[in-house]
CSV table of C-alpha atoms and ligand atoms in Angstrom, one decimal:
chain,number,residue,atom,x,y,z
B,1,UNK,CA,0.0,0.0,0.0
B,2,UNK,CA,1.3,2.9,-0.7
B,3,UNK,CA,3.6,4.8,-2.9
B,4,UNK,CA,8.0,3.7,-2.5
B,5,UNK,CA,10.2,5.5,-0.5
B,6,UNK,CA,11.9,7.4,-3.7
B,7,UNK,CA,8.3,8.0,-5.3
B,8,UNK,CA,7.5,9.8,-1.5
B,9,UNK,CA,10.7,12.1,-1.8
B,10,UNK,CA,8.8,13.0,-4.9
B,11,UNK,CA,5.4,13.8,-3.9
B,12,UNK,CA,4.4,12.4,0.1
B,13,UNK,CA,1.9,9.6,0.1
B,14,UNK,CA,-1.7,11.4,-0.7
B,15,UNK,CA,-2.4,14.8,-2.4
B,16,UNK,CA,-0.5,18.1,-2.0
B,17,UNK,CA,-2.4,21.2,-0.4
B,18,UNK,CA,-4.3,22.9,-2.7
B,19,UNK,CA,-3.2,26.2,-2.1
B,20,UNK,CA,-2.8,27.6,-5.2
B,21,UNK,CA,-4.7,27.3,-8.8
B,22,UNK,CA,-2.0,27.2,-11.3
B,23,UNK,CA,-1.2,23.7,-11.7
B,24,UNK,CA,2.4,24.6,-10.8
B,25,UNK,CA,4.5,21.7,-10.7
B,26,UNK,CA,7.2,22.7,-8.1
B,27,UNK,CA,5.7,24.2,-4.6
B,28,UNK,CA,5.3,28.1,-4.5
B,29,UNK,CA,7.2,29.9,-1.9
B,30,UNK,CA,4.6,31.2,0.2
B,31,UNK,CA,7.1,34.5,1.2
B,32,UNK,CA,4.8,36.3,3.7
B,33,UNK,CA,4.6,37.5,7.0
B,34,UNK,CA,0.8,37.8,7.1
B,35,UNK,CA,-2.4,37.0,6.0
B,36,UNK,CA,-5.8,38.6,5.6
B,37,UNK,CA,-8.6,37.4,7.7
B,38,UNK,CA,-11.5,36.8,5.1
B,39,UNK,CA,-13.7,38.2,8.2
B,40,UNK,CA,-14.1,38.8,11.8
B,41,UNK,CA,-13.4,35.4,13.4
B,42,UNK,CA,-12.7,34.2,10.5
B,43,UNK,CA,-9.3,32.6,9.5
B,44,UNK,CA,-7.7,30.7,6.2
B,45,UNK,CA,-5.7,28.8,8.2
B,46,UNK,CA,-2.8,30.6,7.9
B,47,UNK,CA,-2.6,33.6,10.2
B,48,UNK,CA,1.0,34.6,10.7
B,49,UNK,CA,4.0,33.2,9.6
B,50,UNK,CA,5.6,31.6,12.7
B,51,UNK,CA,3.0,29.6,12.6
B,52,UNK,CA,1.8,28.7,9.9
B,53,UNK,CA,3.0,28.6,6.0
B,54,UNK,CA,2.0,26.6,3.3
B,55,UNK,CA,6.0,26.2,1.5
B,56,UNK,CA,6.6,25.2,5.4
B,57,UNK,CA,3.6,23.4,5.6
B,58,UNK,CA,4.5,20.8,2.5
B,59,UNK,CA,7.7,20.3,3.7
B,60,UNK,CA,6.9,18.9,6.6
B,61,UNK,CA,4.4,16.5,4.7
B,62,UNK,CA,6.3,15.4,2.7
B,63,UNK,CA,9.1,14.6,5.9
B,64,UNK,CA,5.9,13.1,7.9
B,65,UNK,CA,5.5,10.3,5.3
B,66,UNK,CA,9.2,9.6,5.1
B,67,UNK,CA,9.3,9.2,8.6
B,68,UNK,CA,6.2,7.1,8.9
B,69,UNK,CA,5.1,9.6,11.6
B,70,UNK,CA,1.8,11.8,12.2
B,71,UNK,CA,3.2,15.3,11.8
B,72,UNK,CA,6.4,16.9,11.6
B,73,UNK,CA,7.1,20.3,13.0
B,74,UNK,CA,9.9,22.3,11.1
B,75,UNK,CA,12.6,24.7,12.7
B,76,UNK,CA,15.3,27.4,11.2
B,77,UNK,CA,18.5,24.7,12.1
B,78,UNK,CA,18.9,21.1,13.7
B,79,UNK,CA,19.9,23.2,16.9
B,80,UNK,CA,16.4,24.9,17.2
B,81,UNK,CA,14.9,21.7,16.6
B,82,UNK,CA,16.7,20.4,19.3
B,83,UNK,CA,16.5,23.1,21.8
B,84,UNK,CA,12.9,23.4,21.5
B,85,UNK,CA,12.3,19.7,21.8
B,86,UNK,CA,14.2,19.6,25.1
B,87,UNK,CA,11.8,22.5,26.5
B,88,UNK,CA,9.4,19.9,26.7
B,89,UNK,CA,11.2,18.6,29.6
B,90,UNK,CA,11.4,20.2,33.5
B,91,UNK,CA,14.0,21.1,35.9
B,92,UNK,CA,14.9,17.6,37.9
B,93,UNK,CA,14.4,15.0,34.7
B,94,UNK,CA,17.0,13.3,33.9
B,95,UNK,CA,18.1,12.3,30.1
B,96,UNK,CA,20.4,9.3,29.2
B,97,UNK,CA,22.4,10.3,25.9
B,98,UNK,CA,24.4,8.8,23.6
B,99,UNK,CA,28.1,9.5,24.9
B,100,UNK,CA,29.1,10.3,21.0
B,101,UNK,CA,26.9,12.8,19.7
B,102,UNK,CA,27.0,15.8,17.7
B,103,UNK,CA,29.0,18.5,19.3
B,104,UNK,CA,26.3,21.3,18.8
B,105,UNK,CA,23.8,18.7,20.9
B,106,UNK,CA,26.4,17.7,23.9
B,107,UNK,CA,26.8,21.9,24.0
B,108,UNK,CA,23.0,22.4,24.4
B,109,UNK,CA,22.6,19.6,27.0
B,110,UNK,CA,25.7,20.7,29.4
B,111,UNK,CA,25.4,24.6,28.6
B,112,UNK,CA,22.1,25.2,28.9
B,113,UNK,CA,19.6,22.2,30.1
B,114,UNK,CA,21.8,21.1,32.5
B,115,UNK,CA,22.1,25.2,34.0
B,116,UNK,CA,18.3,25.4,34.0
B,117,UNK,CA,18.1,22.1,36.2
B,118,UNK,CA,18.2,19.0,33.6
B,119,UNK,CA,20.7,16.1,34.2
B,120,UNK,CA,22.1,14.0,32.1
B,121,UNK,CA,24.2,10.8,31.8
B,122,UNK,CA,26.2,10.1,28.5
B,123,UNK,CA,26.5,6.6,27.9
B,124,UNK,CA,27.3,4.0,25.2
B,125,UNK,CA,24.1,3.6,23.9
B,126,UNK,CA,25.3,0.5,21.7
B,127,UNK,CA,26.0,-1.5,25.1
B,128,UNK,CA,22.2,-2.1,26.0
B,129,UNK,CA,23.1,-2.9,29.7
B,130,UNK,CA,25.2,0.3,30.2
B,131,UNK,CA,22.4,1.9,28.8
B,132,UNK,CA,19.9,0.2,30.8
B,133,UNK,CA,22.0,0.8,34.2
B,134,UNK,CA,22.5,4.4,33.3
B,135,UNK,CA,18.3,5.0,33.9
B,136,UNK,CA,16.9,6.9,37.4
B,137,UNK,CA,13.5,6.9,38.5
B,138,UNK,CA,13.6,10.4,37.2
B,139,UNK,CA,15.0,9.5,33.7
B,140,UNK,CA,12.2,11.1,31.2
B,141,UNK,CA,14.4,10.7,28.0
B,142,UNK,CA,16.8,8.6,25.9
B,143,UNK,CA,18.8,10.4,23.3
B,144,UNK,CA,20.2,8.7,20.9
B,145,UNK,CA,22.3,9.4,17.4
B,146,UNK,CA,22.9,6.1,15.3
B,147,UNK,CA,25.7,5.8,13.8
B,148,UNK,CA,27.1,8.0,15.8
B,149,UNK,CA,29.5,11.1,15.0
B,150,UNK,CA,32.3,11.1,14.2
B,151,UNK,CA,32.9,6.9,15.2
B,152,UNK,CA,29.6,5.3,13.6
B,153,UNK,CA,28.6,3.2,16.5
B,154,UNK,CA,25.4,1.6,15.8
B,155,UNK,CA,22.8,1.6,18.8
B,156,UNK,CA,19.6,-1.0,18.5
B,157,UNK,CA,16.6,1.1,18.0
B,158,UNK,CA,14.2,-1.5,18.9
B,159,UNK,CA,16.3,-2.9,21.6
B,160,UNK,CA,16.7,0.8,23.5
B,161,UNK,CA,12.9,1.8,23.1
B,162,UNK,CA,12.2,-1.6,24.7
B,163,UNK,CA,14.0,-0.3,27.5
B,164,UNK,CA,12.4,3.3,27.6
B,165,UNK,CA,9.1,1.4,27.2
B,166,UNK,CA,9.8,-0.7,30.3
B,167,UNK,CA,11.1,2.5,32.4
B,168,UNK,CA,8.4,4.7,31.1
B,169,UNK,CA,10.4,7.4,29.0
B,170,UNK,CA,10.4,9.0,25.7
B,171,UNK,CA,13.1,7.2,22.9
B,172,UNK,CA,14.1,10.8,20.8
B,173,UNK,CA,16.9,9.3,17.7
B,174,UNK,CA,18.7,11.9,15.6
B,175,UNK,CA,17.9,10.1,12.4
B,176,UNK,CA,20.5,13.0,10.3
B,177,UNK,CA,23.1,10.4,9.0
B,178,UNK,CA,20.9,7.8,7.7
B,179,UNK,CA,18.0,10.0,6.8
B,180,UNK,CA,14.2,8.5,6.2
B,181,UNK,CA,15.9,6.5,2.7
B,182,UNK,CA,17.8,4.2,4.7
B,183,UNK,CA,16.0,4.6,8.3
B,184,UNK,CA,12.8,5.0,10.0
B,185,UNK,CA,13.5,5.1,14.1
B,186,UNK,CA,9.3,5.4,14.3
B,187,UNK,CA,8.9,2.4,13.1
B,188,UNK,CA,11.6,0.7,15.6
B,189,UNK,CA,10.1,1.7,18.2
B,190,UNK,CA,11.1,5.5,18.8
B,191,UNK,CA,9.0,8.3,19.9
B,192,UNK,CA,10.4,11.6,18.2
B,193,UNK,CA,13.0,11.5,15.2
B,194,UNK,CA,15.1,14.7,14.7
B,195,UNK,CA,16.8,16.2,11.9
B,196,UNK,CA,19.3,18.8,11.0
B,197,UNK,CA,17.4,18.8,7.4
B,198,UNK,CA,21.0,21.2,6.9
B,199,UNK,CA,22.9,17.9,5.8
B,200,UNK,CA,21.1,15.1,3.2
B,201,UNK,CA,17.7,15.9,3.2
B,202,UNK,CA,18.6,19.6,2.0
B,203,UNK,CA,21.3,18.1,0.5
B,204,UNK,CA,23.5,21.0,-1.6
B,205,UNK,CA,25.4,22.6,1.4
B,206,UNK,CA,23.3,25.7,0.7
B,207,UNK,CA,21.6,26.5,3.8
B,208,UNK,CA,20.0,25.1,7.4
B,209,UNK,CA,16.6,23.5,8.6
B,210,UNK,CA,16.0,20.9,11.0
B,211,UNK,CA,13.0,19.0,11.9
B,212,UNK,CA,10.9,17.3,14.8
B,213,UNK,CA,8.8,13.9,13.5
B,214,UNK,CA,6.8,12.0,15.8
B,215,UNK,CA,4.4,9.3,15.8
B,216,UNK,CA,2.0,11.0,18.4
B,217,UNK,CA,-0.6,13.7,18.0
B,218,UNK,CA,-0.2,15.0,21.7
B,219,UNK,CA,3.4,15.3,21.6
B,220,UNK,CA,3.2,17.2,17.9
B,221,UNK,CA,0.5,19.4,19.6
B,222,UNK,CA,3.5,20.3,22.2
B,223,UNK,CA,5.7,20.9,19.5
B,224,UNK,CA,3.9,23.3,17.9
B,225,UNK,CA,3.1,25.1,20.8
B,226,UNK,CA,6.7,25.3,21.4
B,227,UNK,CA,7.8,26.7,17.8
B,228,UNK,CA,5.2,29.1,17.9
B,229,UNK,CA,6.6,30.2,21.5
B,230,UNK,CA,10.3,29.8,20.8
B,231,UNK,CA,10.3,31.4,17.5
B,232,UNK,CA,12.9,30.0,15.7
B,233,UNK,CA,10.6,29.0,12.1
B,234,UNK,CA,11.6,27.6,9.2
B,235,UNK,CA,12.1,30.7,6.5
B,236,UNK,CA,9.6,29.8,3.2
B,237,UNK,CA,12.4,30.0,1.2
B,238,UNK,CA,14.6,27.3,3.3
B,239,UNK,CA,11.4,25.0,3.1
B,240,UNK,CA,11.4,25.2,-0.4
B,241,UNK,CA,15.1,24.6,-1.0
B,242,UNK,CA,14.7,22.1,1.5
B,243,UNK,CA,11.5,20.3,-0.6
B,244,UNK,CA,13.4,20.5,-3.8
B,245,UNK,CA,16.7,18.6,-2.0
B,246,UNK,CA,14.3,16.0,-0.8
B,247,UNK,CA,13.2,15.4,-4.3
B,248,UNK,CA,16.5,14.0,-4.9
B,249,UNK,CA,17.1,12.1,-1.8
B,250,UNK,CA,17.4,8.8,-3.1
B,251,UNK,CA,19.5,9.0,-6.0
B,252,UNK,CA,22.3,11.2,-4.1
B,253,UNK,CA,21.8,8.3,-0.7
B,254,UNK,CA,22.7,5.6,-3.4
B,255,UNK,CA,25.6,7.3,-4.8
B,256,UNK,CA,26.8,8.6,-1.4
B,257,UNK,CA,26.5,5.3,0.0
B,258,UNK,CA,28.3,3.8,-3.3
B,259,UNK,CA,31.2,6.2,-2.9
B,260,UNK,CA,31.4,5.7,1.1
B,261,UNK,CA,32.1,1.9,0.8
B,262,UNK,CA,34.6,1.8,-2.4
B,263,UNK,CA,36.5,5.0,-0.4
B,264,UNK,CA,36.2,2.9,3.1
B,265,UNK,CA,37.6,-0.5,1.5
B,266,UNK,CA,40.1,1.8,-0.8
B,267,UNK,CA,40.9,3.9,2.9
B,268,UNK,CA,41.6,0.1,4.6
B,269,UNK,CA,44.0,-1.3,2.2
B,270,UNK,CA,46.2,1.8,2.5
B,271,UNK,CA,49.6,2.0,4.9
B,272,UNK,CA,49.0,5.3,6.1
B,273,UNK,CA,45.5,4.9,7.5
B,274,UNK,CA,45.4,2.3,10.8
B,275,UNK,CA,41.5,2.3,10.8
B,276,UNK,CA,38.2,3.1,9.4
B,277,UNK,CA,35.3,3.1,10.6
B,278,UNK,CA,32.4,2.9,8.4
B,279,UNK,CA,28.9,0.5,9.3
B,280,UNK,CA,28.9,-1.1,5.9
B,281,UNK,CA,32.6,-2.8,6.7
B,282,UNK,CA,31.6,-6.4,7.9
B,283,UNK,CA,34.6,-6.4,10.9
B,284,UNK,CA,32.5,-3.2,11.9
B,285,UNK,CA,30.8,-3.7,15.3
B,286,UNK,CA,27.8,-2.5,14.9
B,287,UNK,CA,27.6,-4.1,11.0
B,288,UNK,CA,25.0,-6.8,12.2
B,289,UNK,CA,22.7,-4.3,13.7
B,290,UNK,CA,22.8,-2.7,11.0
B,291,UNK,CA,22.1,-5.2,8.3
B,292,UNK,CA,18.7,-5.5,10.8
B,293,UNK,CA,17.8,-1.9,11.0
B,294,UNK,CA,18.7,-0.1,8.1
B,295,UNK,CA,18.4,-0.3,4.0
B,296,UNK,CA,21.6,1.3,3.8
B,297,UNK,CA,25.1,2.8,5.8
B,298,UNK,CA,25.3,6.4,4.2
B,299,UNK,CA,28.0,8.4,3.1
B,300,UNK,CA,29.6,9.3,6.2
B,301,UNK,CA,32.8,7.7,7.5
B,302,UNK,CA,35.7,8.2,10.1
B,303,UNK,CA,39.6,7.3,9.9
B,304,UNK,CA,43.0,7.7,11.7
B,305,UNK,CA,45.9,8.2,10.1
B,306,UNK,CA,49.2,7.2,11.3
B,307,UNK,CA,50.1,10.1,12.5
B,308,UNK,CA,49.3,14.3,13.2
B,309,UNK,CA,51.6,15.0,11.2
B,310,UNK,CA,49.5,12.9,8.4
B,311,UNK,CA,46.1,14.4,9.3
B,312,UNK,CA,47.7,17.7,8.9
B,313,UNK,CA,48.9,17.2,5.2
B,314,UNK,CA,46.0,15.8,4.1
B,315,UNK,CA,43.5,18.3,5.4
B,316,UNK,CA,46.3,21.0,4.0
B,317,UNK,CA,46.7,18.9,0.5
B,318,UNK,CA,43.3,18.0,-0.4
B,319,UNK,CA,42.3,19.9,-4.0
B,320,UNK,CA,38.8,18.3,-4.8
B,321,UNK,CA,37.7,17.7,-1.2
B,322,UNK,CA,37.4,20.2,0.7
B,323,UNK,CA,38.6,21.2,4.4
B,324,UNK,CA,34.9,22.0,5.8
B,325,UNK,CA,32.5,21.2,8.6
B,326,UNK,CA,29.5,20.2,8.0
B,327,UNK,CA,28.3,17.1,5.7
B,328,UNK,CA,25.6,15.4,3.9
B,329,UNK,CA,25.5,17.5,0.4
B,330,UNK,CA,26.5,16.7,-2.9
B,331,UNK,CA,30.5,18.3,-2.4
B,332,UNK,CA,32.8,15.5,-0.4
B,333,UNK,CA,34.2,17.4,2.7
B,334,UNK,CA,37.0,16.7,5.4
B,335,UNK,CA,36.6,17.4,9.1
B,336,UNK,CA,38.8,17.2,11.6
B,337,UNK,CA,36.6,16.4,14.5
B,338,UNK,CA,39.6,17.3,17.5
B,339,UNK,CA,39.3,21.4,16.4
B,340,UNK,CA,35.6,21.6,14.8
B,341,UNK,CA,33.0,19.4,15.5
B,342,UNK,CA,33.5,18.1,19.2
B,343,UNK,CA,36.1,21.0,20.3
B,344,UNK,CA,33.8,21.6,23.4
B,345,UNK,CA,34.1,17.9,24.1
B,346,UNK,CA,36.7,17.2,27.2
B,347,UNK,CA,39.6,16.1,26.2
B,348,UNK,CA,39.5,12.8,28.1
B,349,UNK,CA,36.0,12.3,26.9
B,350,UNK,CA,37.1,12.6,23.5
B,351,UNK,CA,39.9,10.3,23.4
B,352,UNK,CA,37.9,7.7,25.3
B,353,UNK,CA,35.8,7.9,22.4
B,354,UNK,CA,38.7,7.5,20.2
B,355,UNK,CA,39.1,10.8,18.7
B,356,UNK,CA,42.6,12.6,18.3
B,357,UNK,CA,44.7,14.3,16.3
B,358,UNK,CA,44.9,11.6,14.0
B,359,UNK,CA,41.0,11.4,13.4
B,360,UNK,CA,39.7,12.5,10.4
B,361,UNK,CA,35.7,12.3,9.2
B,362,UNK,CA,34.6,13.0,5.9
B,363,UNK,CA,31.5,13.1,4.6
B,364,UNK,CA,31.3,11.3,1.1
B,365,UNK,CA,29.6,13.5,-1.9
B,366,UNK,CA,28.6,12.0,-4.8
B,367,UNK,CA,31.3,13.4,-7.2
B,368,UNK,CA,33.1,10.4,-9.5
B,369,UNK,CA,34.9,8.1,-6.8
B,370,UNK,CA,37.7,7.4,-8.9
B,371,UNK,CA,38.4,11.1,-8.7
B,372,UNK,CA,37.8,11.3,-5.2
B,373,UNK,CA,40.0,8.7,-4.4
B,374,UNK,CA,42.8,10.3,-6.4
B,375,UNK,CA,42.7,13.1,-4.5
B,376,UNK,CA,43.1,11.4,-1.7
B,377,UNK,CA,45.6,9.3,-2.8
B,378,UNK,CA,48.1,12.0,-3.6
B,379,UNK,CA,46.9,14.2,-0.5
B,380,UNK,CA,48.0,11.0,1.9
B,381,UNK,CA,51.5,10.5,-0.1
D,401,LIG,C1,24.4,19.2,12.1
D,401,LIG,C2,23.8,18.3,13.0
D,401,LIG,C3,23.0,18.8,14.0
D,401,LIG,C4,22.7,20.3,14.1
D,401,LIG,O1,22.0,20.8,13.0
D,401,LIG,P1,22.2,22.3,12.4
D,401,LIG,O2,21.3,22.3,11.3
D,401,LIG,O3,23.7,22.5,12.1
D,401,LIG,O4,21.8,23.3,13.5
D,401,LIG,C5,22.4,17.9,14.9
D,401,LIG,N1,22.6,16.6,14.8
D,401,LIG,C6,23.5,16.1,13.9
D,401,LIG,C7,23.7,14.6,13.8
D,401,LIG,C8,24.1,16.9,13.0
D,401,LIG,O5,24.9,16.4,12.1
């Protein structure tokens, strides 16, 4: 039943809005602040643009029926979606998080929950029994990005919101990696699925979004409450650049995820590299779980070199590639996850995790591999 995952990118699962007459195929941008009130107490639907907007609106239809959820409520950046989530939450609950996660989300949850009364405990989330011991009477949330950045540990979906389930708390999963094309956390079992739409849903490195997807009508009711009261909206313009990435979705996943496993296997075989970690690798740990959970591993992978001195050059030598944060679009970039992405992250923290000045992650585009890998050939010689 149903239209296919890469028919959905296309067009969501029933009719679009009719909001406009002119048989326009691609969504008009809806760029307004206002609108009219056909009469006293009378509305269109659409009274003021932080809360509601039609370009907006079909965005987050057609990101409801990738996710498999009931509504999805749409924010200016991943952060905003992920600050105004965790307003649904009160001074004295407690949240067990992935110890791994995005270093934007580990900034919110010590910098600012935490100050206004929140604790938290960052655990492996892939070791169900550390997870499991890590819960309080108190615990309200688990938070959980799979694979993880920058090491791509797998954590069981269903398995963790079998445990939230049993200790009566919410199951939130970052879902930005995989995206809907090779993951749906709702069906697993989770309760909210977030996205900074900023990386592949957007998909051209060309601006920021995130979204909030659940499977539950009260908690998208909360949601919007808290958009319209935090503030921080999804511009009409974003949603529509954001709409016409999604229409692409599954052709750039495929070639991502085609370039990320020839450059892993390619990044394996060579001397100067001691490991790669990358789910679709069969010695990787989390590669079974995987193969359960997901249609696909994505184009994002991590390595160490052998040596700083290495990481250096090749972040300083790379021509095509380029020496960037962020990931998920169509251009293959290079992070080095010690000085950008997790820089707030404790140093002991961080090399428990197993990142150091040799770690690089880079985010796979879908430019020609054989090009891709001859830059990084002569940028690792
Ligand atoms: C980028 C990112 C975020 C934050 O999103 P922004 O759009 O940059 O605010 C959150 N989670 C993950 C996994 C990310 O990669």
């Amino acid at each position: 039943m149903g239209y296919q995952t890469d028919t959905v990118c296309i067009h969501g699962q029933g009719q679009r809005e009719d909001v406009e007459r002119t048989g326009a195929i691609s969504f008009p941008i809806y760029q307004t602040a206002a609108y009219a009130h056909p009469g006293v107490g009378r509305s269109t639907g659409y009274d003021y643009n932080r809360v509601q907007n039609p370009t907006r609106k079909e965005a987050e239809r057609i990101v409801t029926d990738l996710e498999h959820g009931v509504d999805t409520i749409s924010f200016s950046t991943g952060m905003a979606a992920v600050s105004a989530f965790m307003e649904l939450f009160a001074p004295g609950d407690h949240v067990v998080a992935t110890d791994d996660l995005y270093g934007g989300v580990i900034r919110t949850f010590r910098n600012i929950n935490e100050k206004n009364g929140m604790e938290f405990t960052f655990v492996d989330t892939s070791d169900l029994q550390a997870a499991e011991r890590a819960i309080r009477p108190n615990t309200k949330l688990i938070y959980v990005e799979t694979p993880t950045n920058p090491m791509m540990q797998i954590t069981d979906i269903r398995a963790v919101s079998e445990l939230a389930k049993k200790h009566g708390c919410l199951l939130a999963v970052d879902n930005t990696f995989l995206t809907p094309y090779f993951q749906n956390p709702l069906d697993l079992g989770a309760d909210i699925v977030i996205h900074s739409a900023t990386k592949y849903l957007e998909g051209h490195n060309d601006t920021l979004g995130g979204f909030v997807t659940t499977g539950s009508e009260e908690l998208a009711q909360r949601m919007r409450e808290m958009v319209k009261t935090t503030g921080a909206c999804l511009a009409p313009f974003d949603a529509w650049l954001i709409l016409r990435g999604i229409k692409t979705l599954s052709v750039r996943m495929e070639k991502h995820q085609q370039n990320a496993l020839a450059i892993a296997q390619w990044l394996t075989a060579h001397p100067r590299v001691r490991k790669v970690f990358y789910s679709g690798l069969k010695d990787h740990p989390g590669y079974a779980i995987a193969q359960r959970q997901c249609r696909g591993y994505g184009g994002m992978l991590t390595f160490h070199v052998d040596s700083q001195e290495t990481a250096y050059r090749v972040l300083e030598r790379v021509r095509l590639i380029r020496f960037a944060e962020s990931l998920g679009g169509t251009e293959s970039l290079l992070t080095y996850p010690l000085t950008q992405t997790h820089m707030d992250v404790p140093d002991e923290e961080r090399r428990a995790k197993g990142i150091d000045e040799t770690t690089l992650r880079m985010s796979v585009g879908i430019e020609n591999v054989q090009d891709l890998i001859a830059d990084l050939e002569q940028a690792l010689a």
